[in-house]
XYZ file of C-alpha atoms in Angstrom:
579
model
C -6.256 35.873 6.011
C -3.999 33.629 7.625
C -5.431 30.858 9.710
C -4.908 31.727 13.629
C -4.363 28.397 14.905
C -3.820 27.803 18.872
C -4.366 31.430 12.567
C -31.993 15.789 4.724
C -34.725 13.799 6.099
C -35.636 13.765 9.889
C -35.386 9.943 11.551
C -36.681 9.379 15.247
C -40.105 9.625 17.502
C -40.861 12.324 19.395
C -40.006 11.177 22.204
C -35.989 11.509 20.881
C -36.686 14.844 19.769
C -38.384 15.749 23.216
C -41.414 17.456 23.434
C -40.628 21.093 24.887
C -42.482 24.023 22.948
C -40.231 26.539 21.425
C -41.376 30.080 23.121
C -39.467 33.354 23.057
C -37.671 33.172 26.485
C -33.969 32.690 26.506
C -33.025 29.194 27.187
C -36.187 27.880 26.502
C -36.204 26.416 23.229
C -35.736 29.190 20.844
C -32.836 29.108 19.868
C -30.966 31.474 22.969
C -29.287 30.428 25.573
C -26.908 31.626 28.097
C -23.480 30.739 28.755
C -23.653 27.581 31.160
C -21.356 26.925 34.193
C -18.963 24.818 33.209
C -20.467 21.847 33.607
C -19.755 19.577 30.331
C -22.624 17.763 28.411
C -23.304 14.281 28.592
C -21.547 13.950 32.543
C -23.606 11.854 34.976
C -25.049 15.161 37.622
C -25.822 14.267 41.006
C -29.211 12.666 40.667
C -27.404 10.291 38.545
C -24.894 9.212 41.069
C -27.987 9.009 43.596
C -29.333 5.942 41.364
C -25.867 4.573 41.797
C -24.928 4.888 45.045
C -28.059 4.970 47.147
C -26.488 7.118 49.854
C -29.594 8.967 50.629
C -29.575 9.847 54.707
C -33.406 8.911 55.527
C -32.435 5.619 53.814
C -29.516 5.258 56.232
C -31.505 6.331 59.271
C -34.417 3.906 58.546
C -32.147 1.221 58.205
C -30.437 1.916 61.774
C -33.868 1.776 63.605
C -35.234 -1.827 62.605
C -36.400 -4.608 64.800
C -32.735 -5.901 66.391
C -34.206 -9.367 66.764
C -34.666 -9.212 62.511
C -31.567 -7.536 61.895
C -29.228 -9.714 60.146
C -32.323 -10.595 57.539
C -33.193 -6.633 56.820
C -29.208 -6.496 56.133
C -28.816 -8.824 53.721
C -31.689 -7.340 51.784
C -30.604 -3.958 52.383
C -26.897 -5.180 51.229
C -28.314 -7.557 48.078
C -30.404 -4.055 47.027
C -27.858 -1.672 47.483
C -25.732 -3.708 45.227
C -28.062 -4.511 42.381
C -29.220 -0.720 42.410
C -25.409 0.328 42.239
C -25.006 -1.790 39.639
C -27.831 -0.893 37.492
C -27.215 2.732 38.180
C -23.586 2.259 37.442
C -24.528 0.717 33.912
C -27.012 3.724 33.548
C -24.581 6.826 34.377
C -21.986 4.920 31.601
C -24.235 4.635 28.679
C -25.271 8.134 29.790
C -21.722 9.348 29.459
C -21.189 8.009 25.754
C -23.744 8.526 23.364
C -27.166 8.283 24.794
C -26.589 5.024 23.013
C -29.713 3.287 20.841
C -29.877 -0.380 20.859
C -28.045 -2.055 18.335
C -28.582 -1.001 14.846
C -30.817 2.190 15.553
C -29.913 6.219 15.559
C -28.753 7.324 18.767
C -30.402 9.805 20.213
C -26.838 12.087 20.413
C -23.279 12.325 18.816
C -20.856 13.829 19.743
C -18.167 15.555 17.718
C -14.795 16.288 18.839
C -12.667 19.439 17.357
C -9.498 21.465 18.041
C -10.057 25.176 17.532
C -12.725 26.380 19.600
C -14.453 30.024 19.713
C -14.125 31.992 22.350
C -18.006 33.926 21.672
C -20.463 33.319 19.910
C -20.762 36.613 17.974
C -20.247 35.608 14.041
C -20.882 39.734 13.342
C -17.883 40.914 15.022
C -15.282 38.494 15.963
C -13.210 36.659 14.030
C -12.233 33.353 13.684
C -13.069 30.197 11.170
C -14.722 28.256 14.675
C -17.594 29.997 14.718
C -18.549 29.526 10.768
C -17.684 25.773 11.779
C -20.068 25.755 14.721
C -22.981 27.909 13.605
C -23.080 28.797 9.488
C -26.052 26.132 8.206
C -26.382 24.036 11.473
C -28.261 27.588 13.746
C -27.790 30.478 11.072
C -28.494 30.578 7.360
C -27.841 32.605 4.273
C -29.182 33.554 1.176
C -27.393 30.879 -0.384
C -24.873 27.948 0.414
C -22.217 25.857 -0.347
C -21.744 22.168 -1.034
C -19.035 19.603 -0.375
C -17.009 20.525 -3.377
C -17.279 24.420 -2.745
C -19.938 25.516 -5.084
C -23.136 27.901 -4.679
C -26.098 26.261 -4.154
C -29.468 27.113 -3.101
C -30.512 27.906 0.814
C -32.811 30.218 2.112
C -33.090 31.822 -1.583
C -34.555 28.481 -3.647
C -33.196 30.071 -7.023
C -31.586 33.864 -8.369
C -31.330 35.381 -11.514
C -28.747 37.695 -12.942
C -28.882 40.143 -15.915
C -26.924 40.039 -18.618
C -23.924 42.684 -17.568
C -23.920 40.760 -14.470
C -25.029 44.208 -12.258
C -28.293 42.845 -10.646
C -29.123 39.746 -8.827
C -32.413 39.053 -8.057
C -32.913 36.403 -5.203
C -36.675 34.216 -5.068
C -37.083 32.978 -1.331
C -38.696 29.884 -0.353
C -41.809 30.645 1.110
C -43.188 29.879 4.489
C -39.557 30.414 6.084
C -39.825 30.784 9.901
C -36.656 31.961 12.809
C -36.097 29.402 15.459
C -38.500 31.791 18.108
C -41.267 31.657 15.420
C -40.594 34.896 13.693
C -41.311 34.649 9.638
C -38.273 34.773 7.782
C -38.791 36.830 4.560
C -37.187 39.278 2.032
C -37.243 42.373 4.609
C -34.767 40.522 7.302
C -32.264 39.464 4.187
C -32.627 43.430 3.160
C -31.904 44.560 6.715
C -29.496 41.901 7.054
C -27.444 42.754 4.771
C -27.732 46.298 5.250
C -26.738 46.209 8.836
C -23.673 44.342 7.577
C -22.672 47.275 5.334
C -23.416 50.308 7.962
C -21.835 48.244 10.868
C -19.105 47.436 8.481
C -19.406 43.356 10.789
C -16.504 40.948 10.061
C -15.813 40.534 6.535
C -17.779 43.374 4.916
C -14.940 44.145 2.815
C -15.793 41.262 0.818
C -19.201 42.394 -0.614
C -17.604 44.473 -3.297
C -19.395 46.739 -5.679
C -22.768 46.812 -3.721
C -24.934 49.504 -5.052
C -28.231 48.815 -3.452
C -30.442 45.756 -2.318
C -33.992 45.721 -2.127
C -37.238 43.931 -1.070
C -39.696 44.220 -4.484
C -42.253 42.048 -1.626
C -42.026 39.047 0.640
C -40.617 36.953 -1.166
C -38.112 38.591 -3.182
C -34.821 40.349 -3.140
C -33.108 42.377 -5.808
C -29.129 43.316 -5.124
C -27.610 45.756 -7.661
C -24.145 46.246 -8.144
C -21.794 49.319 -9.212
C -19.530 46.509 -11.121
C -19.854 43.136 -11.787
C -18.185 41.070 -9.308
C -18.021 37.013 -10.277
C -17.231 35.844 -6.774
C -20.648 37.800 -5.235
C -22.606 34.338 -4.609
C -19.652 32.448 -3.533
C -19.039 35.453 -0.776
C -22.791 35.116 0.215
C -22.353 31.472 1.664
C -20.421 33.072 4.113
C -20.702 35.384 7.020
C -21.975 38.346 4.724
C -25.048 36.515 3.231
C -26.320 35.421 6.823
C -29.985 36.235 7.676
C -30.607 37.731 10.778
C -34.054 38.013 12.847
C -34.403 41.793 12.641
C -36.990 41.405 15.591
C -35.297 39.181 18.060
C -33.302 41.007 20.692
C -30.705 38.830 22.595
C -26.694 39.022 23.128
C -25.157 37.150 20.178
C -21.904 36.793 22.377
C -23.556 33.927 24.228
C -26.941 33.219 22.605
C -27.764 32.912 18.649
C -31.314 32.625 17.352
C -31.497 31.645 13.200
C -33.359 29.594 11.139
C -31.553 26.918 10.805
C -32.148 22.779 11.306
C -30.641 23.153 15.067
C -31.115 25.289 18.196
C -27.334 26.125 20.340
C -29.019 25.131 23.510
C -25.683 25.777 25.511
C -22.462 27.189 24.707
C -19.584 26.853 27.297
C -16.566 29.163 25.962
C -13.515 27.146 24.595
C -14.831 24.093 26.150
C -18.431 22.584 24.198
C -21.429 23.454 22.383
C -24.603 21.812 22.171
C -27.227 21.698 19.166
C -30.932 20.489 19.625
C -33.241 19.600 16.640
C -35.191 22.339 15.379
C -38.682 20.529 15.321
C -40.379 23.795 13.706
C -37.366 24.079 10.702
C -38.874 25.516 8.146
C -37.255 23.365 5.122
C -37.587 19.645 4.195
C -33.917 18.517 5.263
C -34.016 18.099 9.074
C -31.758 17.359 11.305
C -31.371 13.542 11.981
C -30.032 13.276 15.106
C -31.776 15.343 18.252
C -28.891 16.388 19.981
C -24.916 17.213 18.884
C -22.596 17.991 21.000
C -19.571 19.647 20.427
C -16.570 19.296 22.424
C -13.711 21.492 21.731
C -10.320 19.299 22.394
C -6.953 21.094 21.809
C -5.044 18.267 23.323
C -4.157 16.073 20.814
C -3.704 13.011 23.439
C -6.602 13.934 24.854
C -8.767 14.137 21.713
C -7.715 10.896 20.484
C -8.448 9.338 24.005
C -12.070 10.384 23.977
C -12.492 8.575 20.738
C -11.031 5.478 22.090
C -13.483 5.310 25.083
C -16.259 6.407 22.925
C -16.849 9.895 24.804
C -17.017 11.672 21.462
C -17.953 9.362 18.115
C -16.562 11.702 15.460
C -12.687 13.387 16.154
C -11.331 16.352 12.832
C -8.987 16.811 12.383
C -6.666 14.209 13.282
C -3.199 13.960 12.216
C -2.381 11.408 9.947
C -0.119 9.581 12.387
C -1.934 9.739 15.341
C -4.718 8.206 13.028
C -2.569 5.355 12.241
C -4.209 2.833 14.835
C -7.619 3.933 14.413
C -7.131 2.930 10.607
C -5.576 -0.027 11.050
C -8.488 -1.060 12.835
C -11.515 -1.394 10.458
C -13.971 -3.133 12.801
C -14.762 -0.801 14.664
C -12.983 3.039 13.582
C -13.305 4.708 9.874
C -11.072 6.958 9.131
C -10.971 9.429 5.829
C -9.237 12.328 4.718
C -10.895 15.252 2.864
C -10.547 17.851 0.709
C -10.068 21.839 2.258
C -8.353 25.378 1.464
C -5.585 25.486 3.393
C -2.620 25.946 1.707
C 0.827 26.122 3.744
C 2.625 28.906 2.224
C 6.185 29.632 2.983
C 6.626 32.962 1.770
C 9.512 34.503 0.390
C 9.956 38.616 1.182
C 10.165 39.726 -2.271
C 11.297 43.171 -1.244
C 14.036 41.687 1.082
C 17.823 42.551 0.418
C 18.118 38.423 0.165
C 15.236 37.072 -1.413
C 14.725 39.833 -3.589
C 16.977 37.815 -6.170
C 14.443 35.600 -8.565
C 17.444 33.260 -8.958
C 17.545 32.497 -4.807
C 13.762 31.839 -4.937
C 13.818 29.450 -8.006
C 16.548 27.582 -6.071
C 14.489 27.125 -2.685
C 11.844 25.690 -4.828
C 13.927 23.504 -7.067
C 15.263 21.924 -3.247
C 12.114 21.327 -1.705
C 11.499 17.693 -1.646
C 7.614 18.153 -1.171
C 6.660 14.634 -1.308
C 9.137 14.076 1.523
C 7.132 17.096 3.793
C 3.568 15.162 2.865
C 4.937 11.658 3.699
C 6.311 12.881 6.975
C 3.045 14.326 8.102
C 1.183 10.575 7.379
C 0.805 11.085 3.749
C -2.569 12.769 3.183
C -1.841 15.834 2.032
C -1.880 17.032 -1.045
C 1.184 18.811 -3.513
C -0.158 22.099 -4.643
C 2.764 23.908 -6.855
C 0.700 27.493 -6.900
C -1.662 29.700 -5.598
C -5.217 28.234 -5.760
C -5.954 25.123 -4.392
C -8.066 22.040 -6.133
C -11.431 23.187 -4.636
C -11.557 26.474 -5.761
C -11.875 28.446 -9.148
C -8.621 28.677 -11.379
C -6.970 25.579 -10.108
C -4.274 24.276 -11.771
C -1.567 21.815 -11.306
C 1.340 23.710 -11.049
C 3.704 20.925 -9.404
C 5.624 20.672 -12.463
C 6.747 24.536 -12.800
C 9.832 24.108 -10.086
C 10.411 20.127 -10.137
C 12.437 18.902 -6.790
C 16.078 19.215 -8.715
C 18.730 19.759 -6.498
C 21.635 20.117 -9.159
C 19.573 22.945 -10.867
C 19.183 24.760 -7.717
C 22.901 24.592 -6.856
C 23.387 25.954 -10.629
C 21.236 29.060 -9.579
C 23.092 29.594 -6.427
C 26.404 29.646 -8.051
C 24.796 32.454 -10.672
C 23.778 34.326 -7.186
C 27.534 33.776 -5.644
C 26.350 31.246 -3.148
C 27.099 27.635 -2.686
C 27.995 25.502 0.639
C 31.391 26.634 0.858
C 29.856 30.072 0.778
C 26.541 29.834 2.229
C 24.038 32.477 2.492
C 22.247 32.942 5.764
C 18.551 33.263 5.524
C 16.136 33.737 8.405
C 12.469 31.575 8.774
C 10.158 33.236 10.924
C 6.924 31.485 11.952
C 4.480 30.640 14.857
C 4.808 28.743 17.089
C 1.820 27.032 16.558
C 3.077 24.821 13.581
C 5.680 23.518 15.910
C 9.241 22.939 14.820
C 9.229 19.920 12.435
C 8.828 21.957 9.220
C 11.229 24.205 10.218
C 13.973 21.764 11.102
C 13.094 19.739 7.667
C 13.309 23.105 5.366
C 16.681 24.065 7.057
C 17.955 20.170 6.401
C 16.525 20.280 2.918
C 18.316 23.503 1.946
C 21.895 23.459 3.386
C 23.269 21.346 0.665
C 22.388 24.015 -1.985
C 24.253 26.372 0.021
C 21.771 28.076 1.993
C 22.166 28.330 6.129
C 19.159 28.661 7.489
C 18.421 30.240 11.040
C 14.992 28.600 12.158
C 13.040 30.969 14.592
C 9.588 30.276 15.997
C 7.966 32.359 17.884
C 4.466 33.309 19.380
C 1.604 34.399 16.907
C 1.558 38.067 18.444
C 5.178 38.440 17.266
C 4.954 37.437 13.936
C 1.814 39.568 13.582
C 4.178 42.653 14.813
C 7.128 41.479 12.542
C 6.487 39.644 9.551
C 2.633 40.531 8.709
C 3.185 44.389 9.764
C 6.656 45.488 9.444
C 7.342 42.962 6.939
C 10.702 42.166 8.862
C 11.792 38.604 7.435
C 13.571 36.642 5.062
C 11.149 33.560 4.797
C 7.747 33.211 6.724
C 5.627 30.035 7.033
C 1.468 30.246 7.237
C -1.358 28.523 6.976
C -3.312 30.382 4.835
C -6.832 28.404 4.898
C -8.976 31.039 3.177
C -11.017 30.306 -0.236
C -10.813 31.985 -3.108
C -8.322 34.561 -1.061
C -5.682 34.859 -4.501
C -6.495 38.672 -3.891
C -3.565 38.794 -1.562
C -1.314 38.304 -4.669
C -3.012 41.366 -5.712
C -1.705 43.808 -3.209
C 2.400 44.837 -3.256
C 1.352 46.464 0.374
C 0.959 42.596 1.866
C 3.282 40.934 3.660
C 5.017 39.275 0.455
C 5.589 42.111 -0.872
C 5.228 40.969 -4.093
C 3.850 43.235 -7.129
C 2.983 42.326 -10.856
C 1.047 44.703 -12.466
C 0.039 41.510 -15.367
C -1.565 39.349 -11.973
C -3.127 42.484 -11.162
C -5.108 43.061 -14.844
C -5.834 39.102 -15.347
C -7.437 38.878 -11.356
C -9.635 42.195 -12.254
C -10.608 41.023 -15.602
C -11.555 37.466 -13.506
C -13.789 39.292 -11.175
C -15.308 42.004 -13.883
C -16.538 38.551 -15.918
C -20.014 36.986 -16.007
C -18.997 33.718 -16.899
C -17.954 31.189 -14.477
C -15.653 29.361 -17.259
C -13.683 32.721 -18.386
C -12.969 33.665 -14.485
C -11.797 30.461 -14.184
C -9.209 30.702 -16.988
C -8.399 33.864 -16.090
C -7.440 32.685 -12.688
C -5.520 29.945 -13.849
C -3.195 32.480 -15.702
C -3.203 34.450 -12.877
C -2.143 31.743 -10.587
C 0.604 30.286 -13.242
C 2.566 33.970 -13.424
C 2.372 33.980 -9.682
C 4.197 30.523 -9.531
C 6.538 31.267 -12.105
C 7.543 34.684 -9.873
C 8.334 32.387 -7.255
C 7.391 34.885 -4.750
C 6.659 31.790 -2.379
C 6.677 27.723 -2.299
C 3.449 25.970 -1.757
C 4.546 23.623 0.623
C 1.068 21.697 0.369
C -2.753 21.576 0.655
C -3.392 20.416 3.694
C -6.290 17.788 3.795
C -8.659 17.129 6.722
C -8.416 14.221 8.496
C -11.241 12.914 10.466
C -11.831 9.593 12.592
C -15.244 8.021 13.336
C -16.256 5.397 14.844
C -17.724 2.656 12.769
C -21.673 3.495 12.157
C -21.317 7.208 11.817
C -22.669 8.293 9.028
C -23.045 12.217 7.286
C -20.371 13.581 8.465
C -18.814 15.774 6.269
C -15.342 15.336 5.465
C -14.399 18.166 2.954
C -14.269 21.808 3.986
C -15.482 20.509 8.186
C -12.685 22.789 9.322
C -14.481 25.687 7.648
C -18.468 24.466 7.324
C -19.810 21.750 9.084
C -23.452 21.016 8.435
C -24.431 18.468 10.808
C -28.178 17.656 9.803
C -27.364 14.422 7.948
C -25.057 13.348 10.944
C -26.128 9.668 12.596
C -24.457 7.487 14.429
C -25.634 3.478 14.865
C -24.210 1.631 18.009
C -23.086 -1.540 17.850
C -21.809 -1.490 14.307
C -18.699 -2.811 14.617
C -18.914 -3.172 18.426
């Protein structure tokens, strides 16, 4: 799916944690919580500004009717107080504004994280969008299993699983004593009903739980899944949105509230503008959450973004562009910055079944031209070359950069075969959204006019390259960010957008997915992936790699995949550390 873009241990008292009971009302400490008014976390309210100010009327009135004769006196106090209380009340509301800042060297008691692409609901069942796995998937809801920073399966809410030998039936062991957020036990008949629900309801990305034949709940603590076919990628699919347990007794709209069992509580949720997570104190497992309250502030101005990490409103900013990150990692003391591993690959696809680019020798010549080290260096440097299908994080990778080397004289060769050169030129169309801005375009249309190839550059809004290029396949060449993982199914399928059919990527990607052995789906994938390089059906323009800025004494952040998963429960942040 393409990416819509604008595509364990716990530290502190209890005192940081607070002390409020968890109960089953909404908005009181379950997990639920209603949409708030707009008001943003962490801003000073008006009791604050009553510390500062001291503007209260009795106050004022008192003040007019003392003793004349002792007047001046009982103003200069009056004056000397006012001033020391605005002062300390004006040093209050500030480090009330940042951080709930520690002293020097310890946890605060809050961080908060900046991002770009925020949801617009909270419900992860129906509505689409890679926010809302960001926000909620292992920080409020969990799944049957997990994965880690390098994109593999590993235990969560099932402690271990077994599969037979014909790789047909999975059978799941819980860990025991698992409890929801509102105090509800968390056992095999919610994962059953979970997952059924999912199936019936046909929720957002049911498609991807191929082959299920039946799941059931042997007893409390265990879960058998049975498939028609084997299917390799089943476990990897259950880390995301169709492994999630649900409380099949809690009742509450998961538009604006969500109750799991996670290591944090969403104890307000203001659409496209900030989220805010609260320790779990009753989590069931042994990782919990460090810090007692993240918030999340959803920033899709990139000027604004970088200048609440400058004044310290947020503590941790991803992504950040490489270039706007320039300052912040040229100064050590007191900013880290790192880039990390993700999915994304940008894909500029070539319409196989187009009247232009239907000619192999055309698309061999576009990716002989593409100077791809020149695209990375120009957006900071981070990103990675890719050369084919599957990025490094997921399984079947391959370095494929050397297949279509940057040559220029070998693409002109190919263009003369085709009847083309720059005396001659031929006229190609690029067709993208607007929300990769114009820079790519105008470097691909530089890059390719020496080979003889004129190339009209038109951007336009997402909803109109949804209608042209994804559904009516009207298009030369077409740029996306595709940031899915494992997604090489799409070169599977002559009815997408590419357009692209091979029946040989069709038998190895089947033959991937029918085998129960991690290492021969790998290699199958890899041959997969190499034929669809070699077809040239696209160019790979890169893997885009995260970015993210912190300031210096965060700690557990994570840096690869945090555009996809974020799990926050290791996340600390130290003031003073390079203050």
């Amino acid at each position: 799916m393409a990416k819509q873009t604008s595509a364990e241990h716990r530290t502190g008292t209890d005192e940081q944690f607070g002390t409020a009971e968890q109960t089953d009302q909404v908005g009181s400490g379950d997990g639920t919580v209603q949409a708030s008014d707009g008001a943003r976390p962490g801003q000073a309210g008006s009791a604050g500004w009553a510390l500062a100010a001291s503007t209260d009327a009795s106050l004022n009135q008192r003040t007019k009717s003392t003793d004349h004769g002792r007047r001046g006196l009982i103003w200069a106090i009056v004056a000397a107080t006012v001033v020391v209380a605005f002062i300390v009340g004006f040093v209050l509301v500030r480090g009330r504004g940042k951080s709930d800042a520690a002293p020097a060297g310890r946890p605060s008691s809050k961080v908060t994280v900046g991002l770009k692409l925020a949801p617009s609901n909270l419900d992860i069942r129906n509505q689409s969008g890679s926010a809302l796995d960001q926000l909620l998937i292992g920080n409020v809801y969990e799944g049957l299993v997990a994965r880690d920073a390098d994109n593999h399966v590993v235990p969560s809410l099932a402690q271990s699983w077994d599969q037979n030998a014909d790789g047909t039936l999975y059978t799941f062991h819980l860990n025991p004593g698992m409890t929801f957020s509102n105090g509800h036990k968390l056992d095999s008949e919610d994962v059953v009903w979970s997952i059924r629900e999912l199936v019936s309801k046909q929720y957002h990305n049911a498609d991807q739980l191929k082959n299920l034949q039946s799941i059931e709940a042997p007893d409390a603590n265990t879960v058998e899944l049975r498939l028609s076919a084997p299917y390799s990628s089943l476990l990897w699919v259950l880390t995301g949105r169709p492994g999630l347990v649900f409380d099949k007794g809690a009742s509450y709209d998961m538009k604006t509230q969500a109750v799991g069992s996670g290591p944090y509580l969403l104890t307000s949720f203001v659409p496209n503008d900030s989220a805010t997570l609260q320790a779990n104190r009753k989590y069931w497992g042994e990782r919990k959450a460090k810090t007692p309250t993240v918030v999340v502030r959803y920033l899709g101005d990139d000027n604004a973004a970088v200048n609440a990490l400058k004044s310290k409103d947020v503590q941790v900013l991803a992504p950040i562009t490489e270039n706007l990150a320039t300052p912040f990692r040229s100064d050590k003391d007191h900013y880290q910055v790192q880039a990390g591993d993700d999915t994304d690959k940008y894909v500029l696809a070539f319409n196989s079944k187009g009247p232009k680019t239907a000619d192999l020798r055309v698309r061999q010549a576009i990716r002989h031209t593409i100077d791809h080290q020149e695209l990375i260096a120009s957006r900071g440097g981070s990103d990675k070359a890719l050369g084919g299908p599957i990025p490094s994080l997921d399984p079947g990778y391959e370095d494929l950069t050397g297949l279509y080397k940057h040559d220029v004289a070998k693409a002109r060769e190919l263009m003369a075969q085709a009847g083309y050169s720059p005396a001659n030129p031929l006229e190609l169309r690029l067709t993208y959204a607007n929300t990769y801005g114009t820079e790519l375009g105008d470097q691909l249309r530089s890059q390719l006019k020496p080979i003889g190839i004129d190339l009209k550059v038109n951007v336009v809004e997402f909803s109109t390259w949804l209608q042209d290029v994804y559904q009516n396949h009207d298009y030369d060449l077409s740029l996306v960010d595709h940031n899915e993982s494992h997604d090489f199914s799409q070169w599977t399928s002559p009815d997408y957008y590419y357009g692209y059919d091979n029946p040989k990527v069709r038998r190895l990607y089947d033959q991937a997915m029918a085998s129960t052995k991690p290492k021969d789906t790998s290699r199958l994938l890899a041959q997969a992936a190499r034929q669809v390089s070699q077809d040239a059906p696209a160019d790979w323009l890169f893997n885009y790699r995260v970015t993210t800025a912190e300031l210096k004494g965060v700690k557990g952040f994570p840096l690869n995949l945090n555009q996809t998963l974020m799990p926050l429960r290791d996340l600390t942040y130290c003031p003073g550390v390079g203050d």
